[in-house]
Structure formats: C-alpha cells, structure tokens
Amino acid sequence: MKKIEAIIRHFKLEDVKEALTKIQVVGMTVTECKGFGRQKGHKEQYRGAEYTVDFLPKTKLEVVVADSQAQAAIDAIVAGARTGKIGDGKIFVSNLENVIRIRTGESGDGAV
C-alpha cells in the first residue's frame, strides 16, 4: 500500500477530487495549510505599506491506495492540480506497512 500526500493550490482541490473519483479512489483527507517552496511568497501592499507574505495558502491531500493503483492516483493528482506555473505543489509517496479499519478490525488492502 502507498500513502500519497500532495500539497496543491487550494482552488485546484475540486479538479483533483474529480480526477481521483474517476479512478475509484474512495477516500481522502484534506487539510488547509500554509507553506512555501521556491515560490518564496509574494509582496502585497496594505494602506501604502509593502510587506511580504511568506506563507502561501495551500491544501494538503492524503490518500491511501493499493500498490497497483498508486501510479494512476499520482497521474490523476498531477492532471487535476497542474497549472504550469511555479507553486503548483509537490507529491510525496510513502510505503505503508499496514492499515486497520477501526470499525471492523479489517486490515491490509481490504481496510482501504
């Protein structure tokens, strides 16, 4: 099993969700967060004073999929999140040792 974490632009969440739903990814966790990478924020003006906004609003999406579905999920996230501009985000893929469904006690791929 793989855990896929993606940091994406907040306004691309619906596009990513639709792309994942099309390939039968049935569950996800979404967290609003802030961060920066190479983009390093941007400058804004407020009441005549210029200031730098270091941390930009982002959305963190987490999904767990079977190994066989991992590449399709990654491709779906990329397709839904890409704008072609700096700041589109990152995808992190980790191996999961086990998943346990609390309600039934089921574990492994069946718990996903």
mmCIF file of N, CA and C in Angstrom:
data_model
loop_
_atom_site.group_PDB
_atom_site.id
_atom_site.type_symbol
_atom_site.label_atom_id
_atom_site.label_comp_id
_atom_site.label_asym_id
_atom_site.label_seq_id
_atom_site.Cartn_x
_atom_site.Cartn_y
_atom_site.Cartn_z
ATOM 1 N N MET A 1 0.833 -1.174 0.000
ATOM 2 C CA MET A 1 0.000 0.000 0.000
ATOM 3 C C MET A 1 0.880 1.240 0.000
ATOM 4 N N LYS A 2 0.353 2.294 -0.557
ATOM 5 C CA LYS A 2 1.063 3.564 -0.633
ATOM 6 C C LYS A 2 0.220 4.671 -0.010
ATOM 7 N N LYS A 3 0.897 5.571 0.685
ATOM 8 C CA LYS A 3 0.255 6.786 1.158
ATOM 9 C C LYS A 3 0.776 7.906 0.269
ATOM 10 N N ILE A 4 -0.142 8.599 -0.366
ATOM 11 C CA ILE A 4 0.216 9.692 -1.265
ATOM 12 C C ILE A 4 -0.237 10.989 -0.617
ATOM 13 N N GLU A 5 0.720 11.882 -0.388
ATOM 14 C CA GLU A 5 0.436 13.196 0.164
ATOM 15 C C GLU A 5 0.745 14.222 -0.919
ATOM 16 N N ALA A 6 -0.187 15.103 -1.177
ATOM 17 C CA ALA A 6 0.008 16.123 -2.196
ATOM 18 C C ALA A 6 -0.275 17.487 -1.598
ATOM 19 N N ILE A 7 0.627 18.410 -1.840
ATOM 20 C CA ILE A 7 0.434 19.812 -1.461
ATOM 21 C C ILE A 7 0.067 20.534 -2.756
ATOM 22 N N ILE A 8 -1.144 21.068 -2.819
ATOM 23 C CA ILE A 8 -1.635 21.665 -4.063
ATOM 24 C C ILE A 8 -2.204 23.057 -3.799
ATOM 25 N N ARG A 9 -2.483 23.773 -4.879
ATOM 26 C CA ARG A 9 -3.164 25.063 -4.761
ATOM 27 C C ARG A 9 -4.588 24.799 -4.277
ATOM 28 N N HIS A 10 -5.080 25.645 -3.371
ATOM 29 C CA HIS A 10 -6.388 25.392 -2.770
ATOM 30 C C HIS A 10 -7.524 25.398 -3.788
ATOM 31 N N PHE A 11 -7.424 26.191 -4.834
ATOM 32 C CA PHE A 11 -8.509 26.262 -5.814
ATOM 33 C C PHE A 11 -8.499 25.094 -6.804
ATOM 34 N N LYS A 12 -7.505 24.207 -6.729
ATOM 35 C CA LYS A 12 -7.453 23.039 -7.600
ATOM 36 C C LYS A 12 -7.999 21.779 -6.929
ATOM 37 N N LEU A 13 -8.461 21.898 -5.694
ATOM 38 C CA LEU A 13 -8.932 20.729 -4.942
ATOM 39 C C LEU A 13 -10.072 20.002 -5.651
ATOM 40 N N GLU A 14 -11.063 20.724 -6.139
ATOM 41 C CA GLU A 14 -12.204 20.069 -6.806
ATOM 42 C C GLU A 14 -11.759 19.312 -8.051
ATOM 43 N N ASP A 15 -10.846 19.884 -8.826
ATOM 44 C CA ASP A 15 -10.338 19.204 -10.026
ATOM 45 C C ASP A 15 -9.620 17.915 -9.651
ATOM 46 N N VAL A 16 -8.810 17.961 -8.596
ATOM 47 C CA VAL A 16 -8.084 16.769 -8.147
ATOM 48 C C VAL A 16 -9.067 15.729 -7.618
ATOM 49 N N LYS A 17 -10.043 16.171 -6.840
ATOM 50 C CA LYS A 17 -11.047 15.247 -6.291
ATOM 51 C C LYS A 17 -11.788 14.530 -7.418
ATOM 52 N N GLU A 18 -12.203 15.262 -8.442
ATOM 53 C CA GLU A 18 -12.897 14.653 -9.579
ATOM 54 C C GLU A 18 -12.006 13.655 -10.301
ATOM 55 N N ALA A 19 -10.734 13.993 -10.494
ATOM 56 C CA ALA A 19 -9.804 13.095 -11.181
ATOM 57 C C ALA A 19 -9.603 11.805 -10.379
ATOM 58 N N LEU A 20 -9.504 11.913 -9.048
ATOM 59 C CA LEU A 20 -9.336 10.721 -8.213
ATOM 60 C C LEU A 20 -10.609 9.888 -8.164
ATOM 61 N N THR A 21 -11.753 10.538 -8.159
ATOM 62 C CA THR A 21 -13.029 9.818 -8.139
ATOM 63 C C THR A 21 -13.203 8.997 -9.412
ATOM 64 N N LYS A 22 -12.753 9.526 -10.538
ATOM 65 C CA LYS A 22 -12.858 8.804 -11.818
ATOM 66 C C LYS A 22 -12.086 7.495 -11.812
ATOM 67 N N ILE A 23 -11.011 7.412 -11.021
ATOM 68 C CA ILE A 23 -10.240 6.169 -10.975
ATOM 69 C C ILE A 23 -10.566 5.342 -9.727
ATOM 70 N N GLN A 24 -11.698 5.625 -9.115
ATOM 71 C CA GLN A 24 -12.231 4.887 -7.965
ATOM 72 C C GLN A 24 -11.385 4.980 -6.698
ATOM 73 N N VAL A 25 -10.740 6.114 -6.460
ATOM 74 C CA VAL A 25 -10.129 6.356 -5.157
ATOM 75 C C VAL A 25 -11.276 6.817 -4.258
ATOM 76 N N VAL A 26 -11.558 6.026 -3.212
ATOM 77 C CA VAL A 26 -12.798 6.223 -2.461
ATOM 78 C C VAL A 26 -12.675 7.075 -1.209
ATOM 79 N N GLY A 27 -11.491 7.368 -0.752
ATOM 80 C CA GLY A 27 -11.366 8.161 0.455
ATOM 81 C C GLY A 27 -10.163 9.073 0.400
ATOM 82 N N MET A 28 -10.277 10.195 1.083
ATOM 83 C CA MET A 28 -9.151 11.128 1.146
ATOM 84 C C MET A 28 -9.304 12.002 2.372
ATOM 85 N N THR A 29 -8.191 12.547 2.808
ATOM 86 C CA THR A 29 -8.173 13.509 3.899
ATOM 87 C C THR A 29 -7.630 14.814 3.342
ATOM 88 N N VAL A 30 -8.286 15.911 3.661
ATOM 89 C CA VAL A 30 -7.886 17.224 3.149
ATOM 90 C C VAL A 30 -7.639 18.154 4.335
ATOM 91 N N THR A 31 -6.516 18.856 4.298
ATOM 92 C CA THR A 31 -6.152 19.790 5.350
ATOM 93 C C THR A 31 -5.749 21.117 4.718
ATOM 94 N N GLU A 32 -6.268 22.208 5.247
ATOM 95 C CA GLU A 32 -5.804 23.516 4.804
ATOM 96 C C GLU A 32 -4.505 23.814 5.526
ATOM 97 N N CYS A 33 -3.517 24.312 4.788
ATOM 98 C CA CYS A 33 -2.223 24.593 5.392
ATOM 99 C C CYS A 33 -1.585 25.799 4.710
ATOM 100 N N LYS A 34 -0.426 26.185 5.183
ATOM 101 C CA LYS A 34 0.333 27.285 4.584
ATOM 102 C C LYS A 34 1.763 26.816 4.405
ATOM 103 N N GLY A 35 2.433 27.343 3.392
ATOM 104 C CA GLY A 35 3.815 26.972 3.182
ATOM 105 C C GLY A 35 4.414 27.726 2.017
ATOM 106 N N PHE A 36 5.678 27.428 1.760
ATOM 107 C CA PHE A 36 6.342 27.998 0.598
ATOM 108 C C PHE A 36 7.481 27.091 0.180
ATOM 109 N N GLY A 37 7.850 27.197 -1.061
ATOM 110 C CA GLY A 37 8.986 26.479 -1.614
ATOM 111 C C GLY A 37 9.813 27.475 -2.392
ATOM 112 N N ARG A 38 10.081 27.159 -3.635
ATOM 113 C CA ARG A 38 10.837 28.082 -4.484
ATOM 114 C C ARG A 38 10.084 29.381 -4.720
ATOM 115 N N GLN A 39 8.781 29.311 -4.602
ATOM 116 C CA GLN A 39 7.926 30.483 -4.819
ATOM 117 C C GLN A 39 8.247 31.590 -3.815
ATOM 118 N N LYS A 40 8.583 31.226 -2.596
ATOM 119 C CA LYS A 40 9.002 32.127 -1.529
ATOM 120 C C LYS A 40 8.041 33.282 -1.259
ATOM 121 N N GLY A 41 6.768 33.053 -1.387
ATOM 122 C CA GLY A 41 5.793 34.078 -1.053
ATOM 123 C C GLY A 41 5.683 35.158 -2.110
ATOM 124 N N HIS A 42 5.051 36.244 -1.733
ATOM 125 C CA HIS A 42 4.887 37.372 -2.646
ATOM 126 C C HIS A 42 4.715 38.656 -1.830
ATOM 127 N N LYS A 43 4.846 39.771 -2.501
ATOM 128 C CA LYS A 43 4.708 41.068 -1.831
ATOM 129 C C LYS A 43 3.299 41.613 -2.052
ATOM 130 N N GLU A 44 2.762 42.245 -1.019
ATOM 131 C CA GLU A 44 1.451 42.889 -1.093
ATOM 132 C C GLU A 44 1.557 44.273 -0.494
ATOM 133 N N GLN A 45 0.592 45.112 -0.827
ATOM 134 C CA GLN A 45 0.531 46.443 -0.232
ATOM 135 C C GLN A 45 -0.740 46.557 0.590
ATOM 136 N N TYR A 46 -0.601 47.163 1.765
ATOM 137 C CA TYR A 46 -1.742 47.398 2.628
ATOM 138 C C TYR A 46 -1.588 48.791 3.210
ATOM 139 N N ARG A 47 -2.537 49.651 2.902
ATOM 140 C CA ARG A 47 -2.519 51.042 3.368
ATOM 141 C C ARG A 47 -1.189 51.737 3.074
ATOM 142 N N GLY A 48 -0.694 51.507 1.868
ATOM 143 C CA GLY A 48 0.520 52.172 1.419
ATOM 144 C C GLY A 48 1.818 51.518 1.843
ATOM 145 N N ALA A 49 1.756 50.545 2.737
ATOM 146 C CA ALA A 49 2.976 49.855 3.188
ATOM 147 C C ALA A 49 3.094 48.519 2.460
ATOM 148 N N GLU A 50 4.292 48.237 1.988
ATOM 149 C CA GLU A 50 4.532 46.964 1.299
ATOM 150 C C GLU A 50 5.049 45.950 2.307
ATOM 151 N N TYR A 51 4.528 44.742 2.241
ATOM 152 C CA TYR A 51 5.019 43.684 3.121
ATOM 153 C C TYR A 51 5.034 42.371 2.354
ATOM 154 N N THR A 52 5.823 41.430 2.852
ATOM 155 C CA THR A 52 5.991 40.134 2.198
ATOM 156 C C THR A 52 5.136 39.085 2.898
ATOM 157 N N VAL A 53 4.377 38.351 2.120
ATOM 158 C CA VAL A 53 3.608 37.216 2.624
ATOM 159 C C VAL A 53 4.453 35.980 2.354
ATOM 160 N N ASP A 54 5.081 35.448 3.415
ATOM 161 C CA ASP A 54 5.988 34.305 3.250
ATOM 162 C C ASP A 54 5.237 33.002 3.036
ATOM 163 N N PHE A 55 4.212 32.765 3.824
ATOM 164 C CA PHE A 55 3.497 31.503 3.761
ATOM 165 C C PHE A 55 2.237 31.684 2.930
ATOM 166 N N LEU A 56 2.136 30.872 1.883
ATOM 167 C CA LEU A 56 1.002 30.955 0.977
ATOM 168 C C LEU A 56 -0.026 29.882 1.333
ATOM 169 N N PRO A 57 -1.317 30.150 1.132
ATOM 170 C CA PRO A 57 -2.327 29.137 1.435
ATOM 171 C C PRO A 57 -2.215 27.967 0.465
ATOM 172 N N LYS A 58 -2.203 26.769 1.011
ATOM 173 C CA LYS A 58 -2.123 25.537 0.234
ATOM 174 C C LYS A 58 -3.129 24.546 0.807
ATOM 175 N N THR A 59 -3.314 23.464 0.101
ATOM 176 C CA THR A 59 -4.167 22.376 0.570
ATOM 177 C C THR A 59 -3.350 21.096 0.546
ATOM 178 N N LYS A 60 -3.413 20.351 1.640
ATOM 179 C CA LYS A 60 -2.723 19.063 1.721
ATOM 180 C C LYS A 60 -3.759 17.966 1.569
ATOM 181 N N LEU A 61 -3.530 17.094 0.614
ATOM 182 C CA LEU A 61 -4.435 15.995 0.313
ATOM 183 C C LEU A 61 -3.707 14.695 0.610
ATOM 184 N N GLU A 62 -4.348 13.788 1.334
ATOM 185 C CA GLU A 62 -3.754 12.488 1.650
ATOM 186 C C GLU A 62 -4.688 11.380 1.190
ATOM 187 N N VAL A 63 -4.136 10.420 0.454
ATOM 188 C CA VAL A 63 -4.906 9.241 0.042
ATOM 189 C C VAL A 63 -4.053 8.002 0.270
ATOM 190 N N VAL A 64 -4.712 6.896 0.541
ATOM 191 C CA VAL A 64 -4.041 5.608 0.680
ATOM 192 C C VAL A 64 -4.622 4.689 -0.379
ATOM 193 N N VAL A 65 -3.728 4.082 -1.166
ATOM 194 C CA VAL A 65 -4.162 3.225 -2.266
ATOM 195 C C VAL A 65 -3.326 1.955 -2.288
ATOM 196 N N ALA A 66 -3.831 0.937 -2.968
ATOM 197 C CA ALA A 66 -3.068 -0.292 -3.196
ATOM 198 C C ALA A 66 -1.890 0.038 -4.109
ATOM 199 N N ASP A 67 -0.829 -0.743 -4.009
ATOM 200 C CA ASP A 67 0.357 -0.512 -4.839
ATOM 201 C C ASP A 67 0.004 -0.427 -6.323
ATOM 202 N N SER A 68 -0.923 -1.263 -6.755
ATOM 203 C CA SER A 68 -1.294 -1.313 -8.178
ATOM 204 C C SER A 68 -2.010 -0.047 -8.646
ATOM 205 N N GLN A 69 -2.564 0.718 -7.724
ATOM 206 C CA GLN A 69 -3.319 1.919 -8.076
ATOM 207 C C GLN A 69 -2.512 3.206 -7.867
ATOM 208 N N ALA A 70 -1.305 3.085 -7.328
ATOM 209 C CA ALA A 70 -0.526 4.265 -6.948
ATOM 210 C C ALA A 70 -0.196 5.161 -8.137
ATOM 211 N N GLN A 71 0.304 4.613 -9.225
ATOM 212 C CA GLN A 71 0.697 5.447 -10.354
ATOM 213 C C GLN A 71 -0.509 6.150 -10.975
ATOM 214 N N ALA A 72 -1.634 5.458 -11.053
ATOM 215 C CA ALA A 72 -2.849 6.083 -11.592
ATOM 216 C C ALA A 72 -3.298 7.240 -10.695
ATOM 217 N N ALA A 73 -3.179 7.076 -9.376
ATOM 218 C CA ALA A 73 -3.554 8.144 -8.448
ATOM 219 C C ALA A 73 -2.616 9.338 -8.588
ATOM 220 N N ILE A 74 -1.334 9.077 -8.716
ATOM 221 C CA ILE A 74 -0.357 10.154 -8.906
ATOM 222 C C ILE A 74 -0.652 10.910 -10.200
ATOM 223 N N ASP A 75 -0.901 10.176 -11.277
ATOM 224 C CA ASP A 75 -1.219 10.802 -12.567
ATOM 225 C C ASP A 75 -2.484 11.650 -12.476
ATOM 226 N N ALA A 76 -3.478 11.172 -11.739
ATOM 227 C CA ALA A 76 -4.735 11.910 -11.576
ATOM 228 C C ALA A 76 -4.507 13.206 -10.801
ATOM 229 N N ILE A 77 -3.693 13.141 -9.756
ATOM 230 C CA ILE A 77 -3.397 14.344 -8.968
ATOM 231 C C ILE A 77 -2.660 15.370 -9.827
ATOM 232 N N VAL A 78 -1.676 14.905 -10.570
ATOM 233 C CA VAL A 78 -0.917 15.816 -11.439
ATOM 234 C C VAL A 78 -1.842 16.457 -12.470
ATOM 235 N N ALA A 79 -2.688 15.657 -13.088
ATOM 236 C CA ALA A 79 -3.596 16.181 -14.113
ATOM 237 C C ALA A 79 -4.560 17.212 -13.530
ATOM 238 N N GLY A 80 -5.048 16.963 -12.331
ATOM 239 C CA GLY A 80 -6.005 17.876 -11.717
ATOM 240 C C GLY A 80 -5.385 19.125 -11.127
ATOM 241 N N ALA A 81 -4.119 19.040 -10.686
ATOM 242 C CA ALA A 81 -3.503 20.144 -9.957
ATOM 243 C C ALA A 81 -2.617 21.047 -10.814
ATOM 244 N N ARG A 82 -2.189 20.571 -11.958
ATOM 245 C CA ARG A 82 -1.203 21.325 -12.741
ATOM 246 C C ARG A 82 -1.801 22.565 -13.386
ATOM 247 N N THR A 83 -1.109 23.695 -13.186
ATOM 248 C CA THR A 83 -1.429 24.927 -13.913
ATOM 249 C C THR A 83 -0.280 25.294 -14.840
ATOM 250 N N GLY A 84 0.884 24.706 -14.598
ATOM 251 C CA GLY A 84 2.070 25.012 -15.381
ATOM 252 C C GLY A 84 2.865 26.184 -14.837
ATOM 253 N N LYS A 85 2.442 26.726 -13.706
ATOM 254 C CA LYS A 85 3.121 27.874 -13.106
ATOM 255 C C LYS A 85 3.815 27.452 -11.818
ATOM 256 N N ILE A 86 4.804 28.233 -11.416
ATOM 257 C CA ILE A 86 5.507 27.955 -10.164
ATOM 258 C C ILE A 86 4.500 27.971 -9.014
ATOM 259 N N GLY A 87 4.650 27.012 -8.092
ATOM 260 C CA GLY A 87 3.748 26.936 -6.950
ATOM 261 C C GLY A 87 2.647 25.905 -7.090
ATOM 262 N N ASP A 88 2.715 25.059 -8.135
ATOM 263 C CA ASP A 88 1.690 24.023 -8.325
ATOM 264 C C ASP A 88 1.706 22.982 -7.212
ATOM 265 N N GLY A 89 2.851 22.771 -6.560
ATOM 266 C CA GLY A 89 2.884 21.872 -5.414
ATOM 267 C C GLY A 89 3.821 20.705 -5.575
ATOM 268 N N LYS A 90 3.673 19.746 -4.676
ATOM 269 C CA LYS A 90 4.524 18.558 -4.634
ATOM 270 C C LYS A 90 3.670 17.352 -4.265
ATOM 271 N N ILE A 91 4.167 16.172 -4.657
ATOM 272 C CA ILE A 91 3.541 14.905 -4.277
ATOM 273 C C ILE A 91 4.604 14.064 -3.574
ATOM 274 N N PHE A 92 4.232 13.499 -2.436
ATOM 275 C CA PHE A 92 5.126 12.634 -1.670
ATOM 276 C C PHE A 92 4.473 11.255 -1.584
ATOM 277 N N VAL A 93 5.249 10.210 -1.874
ATOM 278 C CA VAL A 93 4.727 8.846 -1.853
ATOM 279 C C VAL A 93 5.516 8.047 -0.821
ATOM 280 N N SER A 94 4.781 7.384 0.093
ATOM 281 C CA SER A 94 5.405 6.583 1.147
ATOM 282 C C SER A 94 4.811 5.178 1.138
ATOM 283 N N ASN A 95 5.622 4.212 1.538
ATOM 284 C CA ASN A 95 5.127 2.850 1.729
ATOM 285 C C ASN A 95 4.418 2.771 3.069
ATOM 286 N N LEU A 96 3.292 2.049 3.098
ATOM 287 C CA LEU A 96 2.564 1.823 4.352
ATOM 288 C C LEU A 96 2.702 0.363 4.736
ATOM 289 N N GLU A 97 3.005 0.135 5.973
ATOM 290 C CA GLU A 97 3.149 -1.228 6.461
ATOM 291 C C GLU A 97 1.791 -1.904 6.643
ATOM 292 N N ASN A 98 0.833 -1.171 7.200
ATOM 293 C CA ASN A 98 -0.473 -1.760 7.449
ATOM 294 C C ASN A 98 -1.517 -0.657 7.602
ATOM 295 N N VAL A 99 -2.760 -1.029 7.325
ATOM 296 C CA VAL A 99 -3.918 -0.165 7.551
ATOM 297 C C VAL A 99 -4.944 -1.002 8.281
ATOM 298 N N ILE A 100 -5.566 -0.436 9.306
ATOM 299 C CA ILE A 100 -6.571 -1.169 10.075
ATOM 300 C C ILE A 100 -7.842 -0.338 10.122
ATOM 301 N N ARG A 101 -8.954 -0.954 9.711
ATOM 302 C CA ARG A 101 -10.253 -0.293 9.819
ATOM 303 C C ARG A 101 -10.748 -0.490 11.240
ATOM 304 N N ILE A 102 -10.948 0.589 11.949
ATOM 305 C CA ILE A 102 -11.304 0.523 13.371
ATOM 306 C C ILE A 102 -12.642 -0.176 13.579
ATOM 307 N N ARG A 103 -13.645 0.130 12.762
ATOM 308 C CA ARG A 103 -14.992 -0.414 12.956
ATOM 309 C C ARG A 103 -15.026 -1.937 12.894
ATOM 310 N N THR A 104 -14.313 -2.536 11.924
ATOM 311 C CA THR A 104 -14.417 -3.984 11.699
ATOM 312 C C THR A 104 -13.185 -4.759 12.130
ATOM 313 N N GLY A 105 -12.061 -4.054 12.334
ATOM 314 C CA GLY A 105 -10.827 -4.745 12.648
ATOM 315 C C GLY A 105 -10.116 -5.266 11.414
ATOM 316 N N GLU A 106 -10.708 -5.046 10.255
ATOM 317 C CA GLU A 106 -10.134 -5.485 8.989
ATOM 318 C C GLU A 106 -8.791 -4.785 8.786
ATOM 319 N N SER A 107 -7.822 -5.493 8.159
ATOM 320 C CA SER A 107 -6.530 -4.875 7.939
ATOM 321 C C SER A 107 -6.021 -5.166 6.532
ATOM 322 N N GLY A 108 -4.972 -4.440 6.150
ATOM 323 C CA GLY A 108 -4.373 -4.607 4.821
ATOM 324 C C GLY A 108 -5.186 -3.897 3.756
ATOM 325 N N ASP A 109 -5.062 -4.382 2.492
ATOM 326 C CA ASP A 109 -5.750 -3.755 1.355
ATOM 327 C C ASP A 109 -7.254 -3.690 1.563
ATOM 328 N N GLY A 110 -7.834 -4.654 2.233
ATOM 329 C CA GLY A 110 -9.273 -4.669 2.464
ATOM 330 C C GLY A 110 -9.758 -3.542 3.342
ATOM 331 N N ALA A 111 -8.870 -2.961 4.150
ATOM 332 C CA ALA A 111 -9.234 -1.864 5.039
ATOM 333 C C ALA A 111 -9.216 -0.520 4.330
ATOM 334 N N VAL A 112 -8.586 -0.488 3.173
ATOM 335 C CA VAL A 112 -8.510 0.776 2.438
ATOM 336 C C VAL A 112 -9.854 1.012 1.813
#
